[in-house]
């Protein structure tokens, strides 16, 4: 019984961690102010 | 104490073992995404190319033609499409700007490409277009999906506004990276004249002169399969202005050349892909396999501790049985080992078995251990 409880705690923690991280997601960021190039850039 | 440790280890074992598939199958599709605000540019060159001089309407050789491709993630548009569709979407506003050897514009074709941030599937919303013409893309463009497979894909050709298969042709090594090589051939096809041409020429003026634009290409990509990013791209590109209703009249070559990535931009692409592929591999390989191995190791440790605890338990209990009634402290004082005559090593077991036996609860272990006694 204790082993089951320990396993359940481990499973719940893993689910909570992964769901939490994926729910947070990445910040969307901003649209770059850089232009769409109409000249040939000298460097990357 | 030993039993408590084995339970803690068991919890961690399950934690890490569960993380393994969760990261690979749940986390990876949700975490590995193209950022909506990505900005990238690439320069391709065709040396000793042929171009149409719109002033003289004659084809001429030029030392170099440059194609500047800019991809710019439109975050605001991506959020709107995402709200509407409920998906994580990337909206790329792109420009393919072709310049002659003097830097003068040959053509410029803008596009809007809307696609799923992870799977790369096109999303038909948000005003996708090519040079102002609404299009409905099928397949991929510019980039392959993460974990590219060894198979043919549908690839969107913006000149013809249609998708056609791009064939997987095997693996190749590019600057130390294993890549999948893909090839697509677009046969001679009548295509639209770009809205922006030199000397203010427009599709209407080209039409009035009695010309129509035809195009064919052989497109080659070397794709790093983990990230799906091309690390090399080339095209054998041909464009002709053909005389309408005059099949015998010689067409004008508008552009012909072997287009290749400029080496400095290729270096940058290889560097970017090399760093990014480790992030993808972390989610698909390093973490899942590492956590699975760690989970297995912890589980084995947990079992070992539990087995030791059980192994010691009965003997200790036997010795301590008489003191059980003395209350919680009795097991501890049982000093299992020494009383059994098992030597000092057994005595070291005190903490573990005893702790369990001392537990004032139902003490399942206790009952069991008493049996053999």
Coordinates of C-alpha atoms in Angstrom, one line a residue:
Chain A
X1 CA 0.0 0.0 0.0
X2 CA 2.8 2.4 0.9
X3 CA 4.6 1.5 -2.3
X4 CA 1.5 2.3 -4.3
X5 CA 1.2 5.6 -2.6
X6 CA 4.8 6.4 -3.2
X7 CA 4.4 5.5 -6.9
X8 CA 1.3 7.6 -7.1
X9 CA 3.1 10.6 -5.7
X10 CA 5.9 10.1 -8.2
X11 CA 3.5 9.8 -11.1
X12 CA 1.5 12.9 -9.9
X13 CA 4.6 15.0 -9.6
X14 CA 5.8 14.0 -13.1
X15 CA 2.4 14.8 -14.6
X16 CA 2.2 18.1 -12.7
X17 CA 5.7 19.1 -13.9
X18 CA 5.1 18.3 -17.5
X19 CA 1.6 19.8 -17.6
X20 CA 2.8 22.9 -15.8
X21 CA 5.7 23.5 -18.1
X22 CA 3.7 22.9 -21.3
X23 CA 0.9 25.1 -20.0
X24 CA 3.3 28.0 -19.4
X25 CA 4.6 27.7 -22.9
X26 CA 7.1 30.1 -24.4
X27 CA 6.7 33.8 -24.5
X28 CA 5.5 34.9 -27.9
X29 CA 8.1 37.6 -28.3
X30 CA 7.7 40.5 -30.6
X31 CA 7.6 41.1 -34.3
X32 CA 11.1 42.0 -35.4
X33 CA 11.7 45.7 -36.3
X34 CA 14.2 44.5 -39.0
X35 CA 13.0 45.1 -42.6
X36 CA 12.3 42.7 -45.4
X37 CA 15.5 43.2 -47.3
X38 CA 15.6 45.0 -50.6
X39 CA 19.3 45.2 -50.7
X40 CA 21.9 42.4 -50.5
X41 CA 23.2 42.2 -47.0
X42 CA 27.0 42.1 -46.7
X43 CA 27.0 39.8 -43.7
X44 CA 24.6 37.3 -42.2
Chain B
X1 CA 14.5 3.9 8.0
X2 CA 15.7 1.7 5.2
X3 CA 12.1 1.1 4.1
X4 CA 11.3 4.8 4.2
X5 CA 14.3 5.3 1.9
X6 CA 13.2 2.6 -0.4
X7 CA 9.7 4.2 -0.7
X8 CA 11.3 7.6 -1.4
X9 CA 13.5 6.0 -4.1
X10 CA 10.4 4.3 -5.5
X11 CA 8.6 7.6 -5.8
X12 CA 11.5 9.1 -7.6
X13 CA 11.9 6.1 -9.8
X14 CA 8.2 6.4 -10.9
X15 CA 8.7 10.2 -11.3
X16 CA 11.6 9.8 -13.7
X17 CA 10.2 6.8 -15.5
X18 CA 6.9 8.7 -16.1
X19 CA 8.8 11.8 -17.2
X20 CA 10.4 9.8 -20.0
X21 CA 7.3 9.2 -22.2
X22 CA 5.6 12.4 -21.0
X23 CA 8.5 14.5 -22.3
X24 CA 8.8 12.6 -25.6
X25 CA 5.2 12.3 -26.5
X26 CA 3.4 15.1 -24.6
X27 CA 6.1 17.7 -24.0
X28 CA 8.0 17.6 -27.3
X29 CA 5.0 18.4 -29.6
X30 CA 4.1 21.3 -27.3
X31 CA 7.5 22.6 -26.5
X32 CA 9.5 22.2 -29.8
X33 CA 8.0 25.1 -31.8
X34 CA 9.2 27.7 -34.2
X35 CA 9.1 31.0 -32.3
X36 CA 6.3 33.3 -33.7
X37 CA 8.7 36.2 -33.8
X38 CA 11.5 34.6 -35.7
X39 CA 13.4 36.8 -38.1
X40 CA 15.8 35.3 -40.6
X41 CA 17.4 36.2 -43.9
X42 CA 19.3 34.2 -46.4
X43 CA 21.3 35.2 -49.5
X44 CA 21.5 32.9 -52.5
X45 CA 23.6 33.6 -55.6
X46 CA 23.7 32.5 -59.2
X47 CA 27.1 33.2 -60.8
X48 CA 27.4 33.7 -64.5
X49 CA 23.6 33.9 -64.8
X50 CA 21.5 35.1 -67.7
X51 CA 19.0 37.9 -67.2
X52 CA 16.5 39.8 -69.3
X53 CA 17.3 43.4 -69.8
X54 CA 13.9 45.1 -69.8
X55 CA 15.3 48.2 -71.5
X56 CA 16.5 46.4 -74.6
X57 CA 14.3 43.3 -74.2
X58 CA 17.4 41.2 -74.8
X59 CA 19.0 38.5 -72.6
X60 CA 22.5 39.1 -71.3
X61 CA 25.0 37.4 -69.2
X62 CA 25.7 38.9 -65.8
X63 CA 28.5 37.9 -63.3
X64 CA 26.1 37.4 -60.4
X65 CA 22.5 37.5 -59.5
X66 CA 21.5 37.5 -55.8
X67 CA 18.3 36.3 -54.3
X68 CA 17.7 37.7 -50.8
X69 CA 15.0 35.8 -48.9
X70 CA 13.7 37.3 -45.7
X71 CA 11.4 35.5 -43.3
X72 CA 9.8 37.7 -40.6
X73 CA 7.4 36.2 -38.0
X74 CA 4.4 38.4 -37.6
X75 CA 3.5 37.9 -33.9
X76 CA 0.3 39.9 -33.9
X77 CA -1.1 38.0 -36.9
X78 CA 0.0 34.7 -35.4
X79 CA -1.9 35.5 -32.2
X80 CA -5.1 36.4 -34.1
X81 CA -5.0 33.2 -36.2
X82 CA -4.1 31.3 -33.1
X83 CA -7.2 32.7 -31.2
X84 CA -9.4 31.8 -34.2
X85 CA -8.1 28.3 -34.8
X86 CA -7.0 27.3 -31.3
X87 CA -3.6 26.2 -32.6
X88 CA -0.1 27.5 -32.1
X89 CA 0.5 29.2 -35.4
X90 CA 3.4 31.0 -37.0
X91 CA 2.8 33.6 -39.6
X92 CA 5.8 34.4 -41.8
X93 CA 5.8 37.5 -44.0
X94 CA 8.5 36.8 -46.5
X95 CA 10.1 38.6 -49.4
X96 CA 12.1 37.0 -52.2
X97 CA 14.1 39.9 -53.6
X98 CA 16.2 39.3 -56.7
X99 CA 19.0 41.7 -57.6
X100 CA 21.4 41.9 -60.5
X101 CA 25.1 42.3 -60.1
X102 CA 24.8 46.0 -59.6
X103 CA 22.2 45.5 -56.8
X104 CA 19.3 46.6 -59.0
X105 CA 15.9 44.9 -58.5
X106 CA 15.1 42.1 -60.9
X107 CA 11.9 41.1 -59.2
X108 CA 10.4 41.1 -55.7
X109 CA 7.8 38.6 -54.6
X110 CA 6.2 38.9 -51.1
X111 CA 4.4 36.0 -49.5
X112 CA 2.5 35.2 -46.3
X113 CA 2.9 31.7 -45.1
X114 CA 0.8 30.5 -42.2
X115 CA 1.6 27.2 -40.5
X116 CA 1.5 25.1 -37.4
X117 CA 4.4 26.0 -35.1
X118 CA 5.3 22.4 -34.4
X119 CA 4.1 20.2 -37.3
X120 CA 4.7 22.7 -40.0
X121 CA 1.3 21.9 -41.5
X122 CA -0.1 24.9 -43.4
X123 CA -3.0 26.6 -41.6
X124 CA -5.5 28.1 -44.0
X125 CA -6.2 31.4 -42.3
X126 CA -4.7 34.7 -41.8
X127 CA -4.5 35.9 -45.4
X128 CA -1.9 33.5 -46.9
X129 CA -0.8 34.8 -50.3
X130 CA 1.9 34.9 -52.9
X131 CA 2.5 38.3 -54.5
X132 CA -1.0 39.4 -53.5
X133 CA -2.7 36.3 -54.9
X134 CA -4.6 34.3 -52.3
X135 CA -3.3 30.8 -52.1
X136 CA -4.1 27.6 -50.3
X137 CA -0.9 25.8 -49.5
X138 CA -0.5 22.1 -49.2
X139 CA 2.6 20.6 -47.8
X140 CA 5.7 22.5 -46.6
X141 CA 7.7 25.5 -47.7
X142 CA 11.1 26.8 -46.6
X143 CA 11.5 24.3 -43.7
X144 CA 10.8 20.7 -43.0
X145 CA 9.1 19.4 -39.8
X146 CA 11.1 18.5 -36.7
X147 CA 12.3 14.9 -37.0
X148 CA 12.1 14.9 -40.7
X149 CA 11.4 11.4 -42.2
X150 CA 13.1 9.6 -45.0
X151 CA 10.2 10.0 -47.4
X152 CA 8.8 12.3 -50.0
X153 CA 7.0 15.5 -48.9
X154 CA 4.7 17.9 -50.7
X155 CA 6.5 21.1 -51.2
X156 CA 4.8 24.4 -52.2
X157 CA 6.3 26.2 -55.2
X158 CA 5.5 29.9 -54.9
X159 CA 6.1 30.5 -58.6
X160 CA 3.4 28.1 -59.8
X161 CA 1.3 28.5 -56.6
X162 CA 0.9 24.8 -56.4
X163 CA 2.4 21.9 -54.4
X164 CA 4.3 19.0 -55.9
X165 CA 6.3 16.1 -54.4
X166 CA 9.8 16.8 -53.3
X167 CA 11.6 13.4 -53.3
X168 CA 13.8 12.0 -50.7
X169 CA 17.0 10.9 -52.4
X170 CA 19.2 9.6 -49.5
X171 CA 21.5 10.9 -46.9
X172 CA 24.4 13.2 -47.5
X173 CA 27.0 14.8 -45.2
X174 CA 27.2 18.6 -45.2
X175 CA 29.9 20.2 -43.2
X176 CA 29.9 17.3 -40.8
X177 CA 26.2 17.2 -40.4
X178 CA 24.1 14.2 -41.6
X179 CA 21.4 15.5 -43.8
X180 CA 18.6 14.2 -45.9
X181 CA 18.8 15.2 -49.5
X182 CA 15.5 16.2 -51.3
X183 CA 14.9 17.0 -54.9
X184 CA 12.0 18.5 -56.8
X185 CA 11.6 19.2 -60.4
X186 CA 9.1 21.6 -61.7
X187 CA 8.6 21.1 -65.4
X188 CA 8.1 24.1 -67.7
X189 CA 4.9 25.8 -66.4
X190 CA 3.3 29.1 -67.3
X191 CA 3.4 31.3 -64.3
X192 CA 2.2 34.7 -63.3
X193 CA 4.4 37.7 -64.0
X194 CA 5.6 39.3 -60.7
X195 CA 3.8 42.6 -59.7
X196 CA 7.2 44.3 -59.3
X197 CA 9.6 44.3 -62.2
X198 CA 12.5 46.6 -63.4
X199 CA 11.7 49.9 -65.1
X200 CA 8.2 49.9 -63.7
X201 CA 7.1 47.0 -65.9
X202 CA 3.9 45.3 -64.7
X203 CA 2.1 42.1 -65.6
X204 CA -0.2 44.3 -67.7
X205 CA 2.6 45.8 -69.8
X206 CA 4.2 42.4 -70.3
X207 CA 0.9 41.1 -71.5
X208 CA 0.5 44.1 -73.9
X209 CA 3.8 43.3 -75.5
X210 CA 2.5 39.9 -76.1
X211 CA 4.7 37.9 -73.7
X212 CA 3.9 35.4 -71.1
X213 CA 6.2 34.0 -68.4
X214 CA 7.3 30.3 -68.2
X215 CA 9.3 28.8 -65.5
X216 CA 11.0 25.5 -64.6
X217 CA 13.4 24.5 -61.8
X218 CA 15.2 21.7 -60.2
X219 CA 15.2 22.4 -56.5
X220 CA 17.6 20.7 -54.1
X221 CA 17.6 20.8 -50.4
X222 CA 19.9 19.2 -47.8
X223 CA 17.9 19.0 -44.6
X224 CA 19.2 18.4 -41.1
X225 CA 16.6 15.9 -40.0
X226 CA 16.3 16.7 -36.3
X227 CA 15.5 20.3 -36.7
X228 CA 14.1 20.0 -40.2
X229 CA 16.1 23.0 -41.2
X230 CA 17.9 23.1 -44.6
X231 CA 21.6 23.6 -44.3
X232 CA 22.1 23.9 -48.1
X233 CA 19.8 24.7 -50.9
X234 CA 20.3 25.0 -54.6
X235 CA 18.2 25.5 -57.7
X236 CA 18.7 25.1 -61.4
X237 CA 16.3 27.9 -62.2
X238 CA 15.1 28.9 -65.7
X239 CA 12.6 31.6 -66.6
X240 CA 11.5 32.5 -70.1
X241 CA 9.3 35.1 -71.6
X242 CA 7.5 33.4 -74.5
X243 CA 5.6 35.1 -77.3
X244 CA 1.9 34.5 -77.0
X245 CA 0.5 32.7 -80.0
X246 CA 3.8 32.7 -81.8
X247 CA 5.3 29.3 -81.0
X248 CA 8.0 29.6 -83.7
X249 CA 9.4 32.8 -82.2
X250 CA 12.5 32.4 -80.0
X251 CA 11.6 33.0 -76.3
X252 CA 13.6 35.5 -74.2
X253 CA 15.5 34.1 -71.3
X254 CA 14.3 36.1 -68.3
X255 CA 16.6 34.3 -65.9
X256 CA 18.8 31.2 -66.0
X257 CA 21.3 30.2 -63.4
X258 CA 22.5 27.8 -60.8
X259 CA 21.4 29.3 -57.5
X260 CA 23.4 28.4 -54.4
X261 CA 23.5 29.5 -50.8
X262 CA 26.1 32.2 -50.2
X263 CA 28.9 30.5 -48.2
X264 CA 28.8 32.9 -45.3
X265 CA 25.0 32.4 -44.9
X266 CA 25.4 28.7 -45.2
X267 CA 28.0 28.8 -42.4
X268 CA 25.5 30.7 -40.3
X269 CA 22.7 28.2 -41.1
X270 CA 25.0 25.3 -40.1
X271 CA 25.9 27.0 -36.8
X272 CA 22.3 27.7 -35.9
X273 CA 21.2 24.2 -36.8
X274 CA 24.0 22.6 -34.8
X275 CA 23.0 24.5 -31.7
X276 CA 19.3 24.0 -32.1
X277 CA 19.4 20.3 -32.8
X278 CA 20.7 19.7 -29.3
X279 CA 17.6 21.4 -27.9
X280 CA 15.4 19.1 -30.0
X281 CA 17.5 16.1 -29.1
X282 CA 17.2 16.9 -25.4
X283 CA 13.4 16.6 -25.7
X284 CA 13.4 13.6 -28.0
X285 CA 16.4 11.5 -26.9
X286 CA 18.6 12.8 -24.1
X287 CA 16.0 13.5 -21.5
X288 CA 13.6 10.6 -22.2
X289 CA 16.3 8.0 -22.3
X290 CA 18.3 9.6 -19.5
X291 CA 15.2 9.7 -17.2
X292 CA 14.2 6.2 -18.2
X293 CA 17.6 4.9 -17.2
X294 CA 17.6 6.9 -14.0
X295 CA 14.1 5.7 -13.2
X296 CA 15.2 2.1 -13.7
X297 CA 18.3 2.6 -11.5
X298 CA 16.3 4.2 -8.7
X299 CA 13.8 1.4 -8.9
X300 CA 16.5 -1.2 -8.6
X301 CA 18.0 0.6 -5.7
X302 CA 14.5 0.8 -4.1
X303 CA 14.0 -2.9 -4.5
X304 CA 17.4 -3.6 -3.1
X305 CA 16.8 -1.6 0.0
X306 CA 13.4 -3.1 0.4
X307 CA 14.8 -6.6 0.1
X308 CA 17.5 -5.9 2.6
X309 CA 15.0 -4.5 5.0
X310 CA 12.8 -7.5 4.6
X311 CA 15.8 -9.8 4.9
X312 CA 16.8 -8.3 8.2
X313 CA 13.4 -7.7 9.5
X314 CA 12.3 -11.2 10.5
X315 CA 15.5 -12.0 12.4
X316 CA 15.4 -8.7 14.2
X317 CA 11.8 -9.1 15.0
X318 CA 12.3 -12.5 16.3
X319 CA 14.8 -11.2 18.7
X320 CA 12.8 -8.3 19.6
X321 CA 9.4 -10.0 19.7
X322 CA 9.6 -10.3 23.4
X323 CA 10.1 -6.6 23.8
X324 CA 7.4 -5.6 21.3
X325 CA 5.0 -5.0 24.1
X326 CA 7.4 -2.6 25.6
X327 CA 6.1 0.1 23.2
X328 CA 7.5 2.0 20.4
X329 CA 11.0 2.2 21.6
X330 CA 11.3 -1.5 22.1
X331 CA 12.1 -2.5 18.5
X332 CA 14.9 0.0 18.4
X333 CA 16.4 -1.3 21.4
X334 CA 16.1 -4.7 20.1
X335 CA 19.5 -4.2 18.7
X336 CA 18.6 -7.0 16.3
X337 CA 22.0 -8.0 15.1
X338 CA 23.9 -8.4 18.3
X339 CA 21.1 -10.2 20.0
X340 CA 20.9 -12.6 17.1
X341 CA 24.5 -13.2 17.3
X342 CA 24.7 -12.1 13.7
X343 CA 27.6 -9.8 14.3
X344 CA 28.1 -6.1 14.0
X345 CA 26.9 -6.0 10.5
X346 CA 23.4 -6.9 11.5
X347 CA 23.6 -4.4 14.2
X348 CA 24.0 -1.8 11.6
X349 CA 20.5 -2.7 10.4
X350 CA 19.0 -1.1 13.4
X351 CA 17.7 2.0 11.9
X352 CA 15.9 0.4 9.0
X353 CA 14.0 -2.6 10.1
X354 CA 13.5 -1.2 13.5
X355 CA 12.0 2.0 12.3
X356 CA 9.4 0.1 10.4
X357 CA 8.7 -2.1 13.3
X358 CA 8.3 0.8 15.6
X359 CA 5.6 2.3 13.5
X360 CA 2.6 2.5 15.8
X361 CA 0.2 1.9 12.9
X362 CA -1.2 -1.4 11.8
X363 CA 2.4 -2.5 11.4
X364 CA 1.8 -5.0 8.7
X365 CA 5.4 -5.8 8.5
X366 CA 5.5 -6.6 12.1
X367 CA 2.8 -9.1 11.9
X368 CA 4.5 -10.8 9.1
X369 CA 7.8 -10.9 10.8
X370 CA 6.3 -12.3 13.8
X371 CA 5.0 -15.3 11.9
X372 CA 8.3 -17.0 11.4
X373 CA 9.1 -16.4 15.0

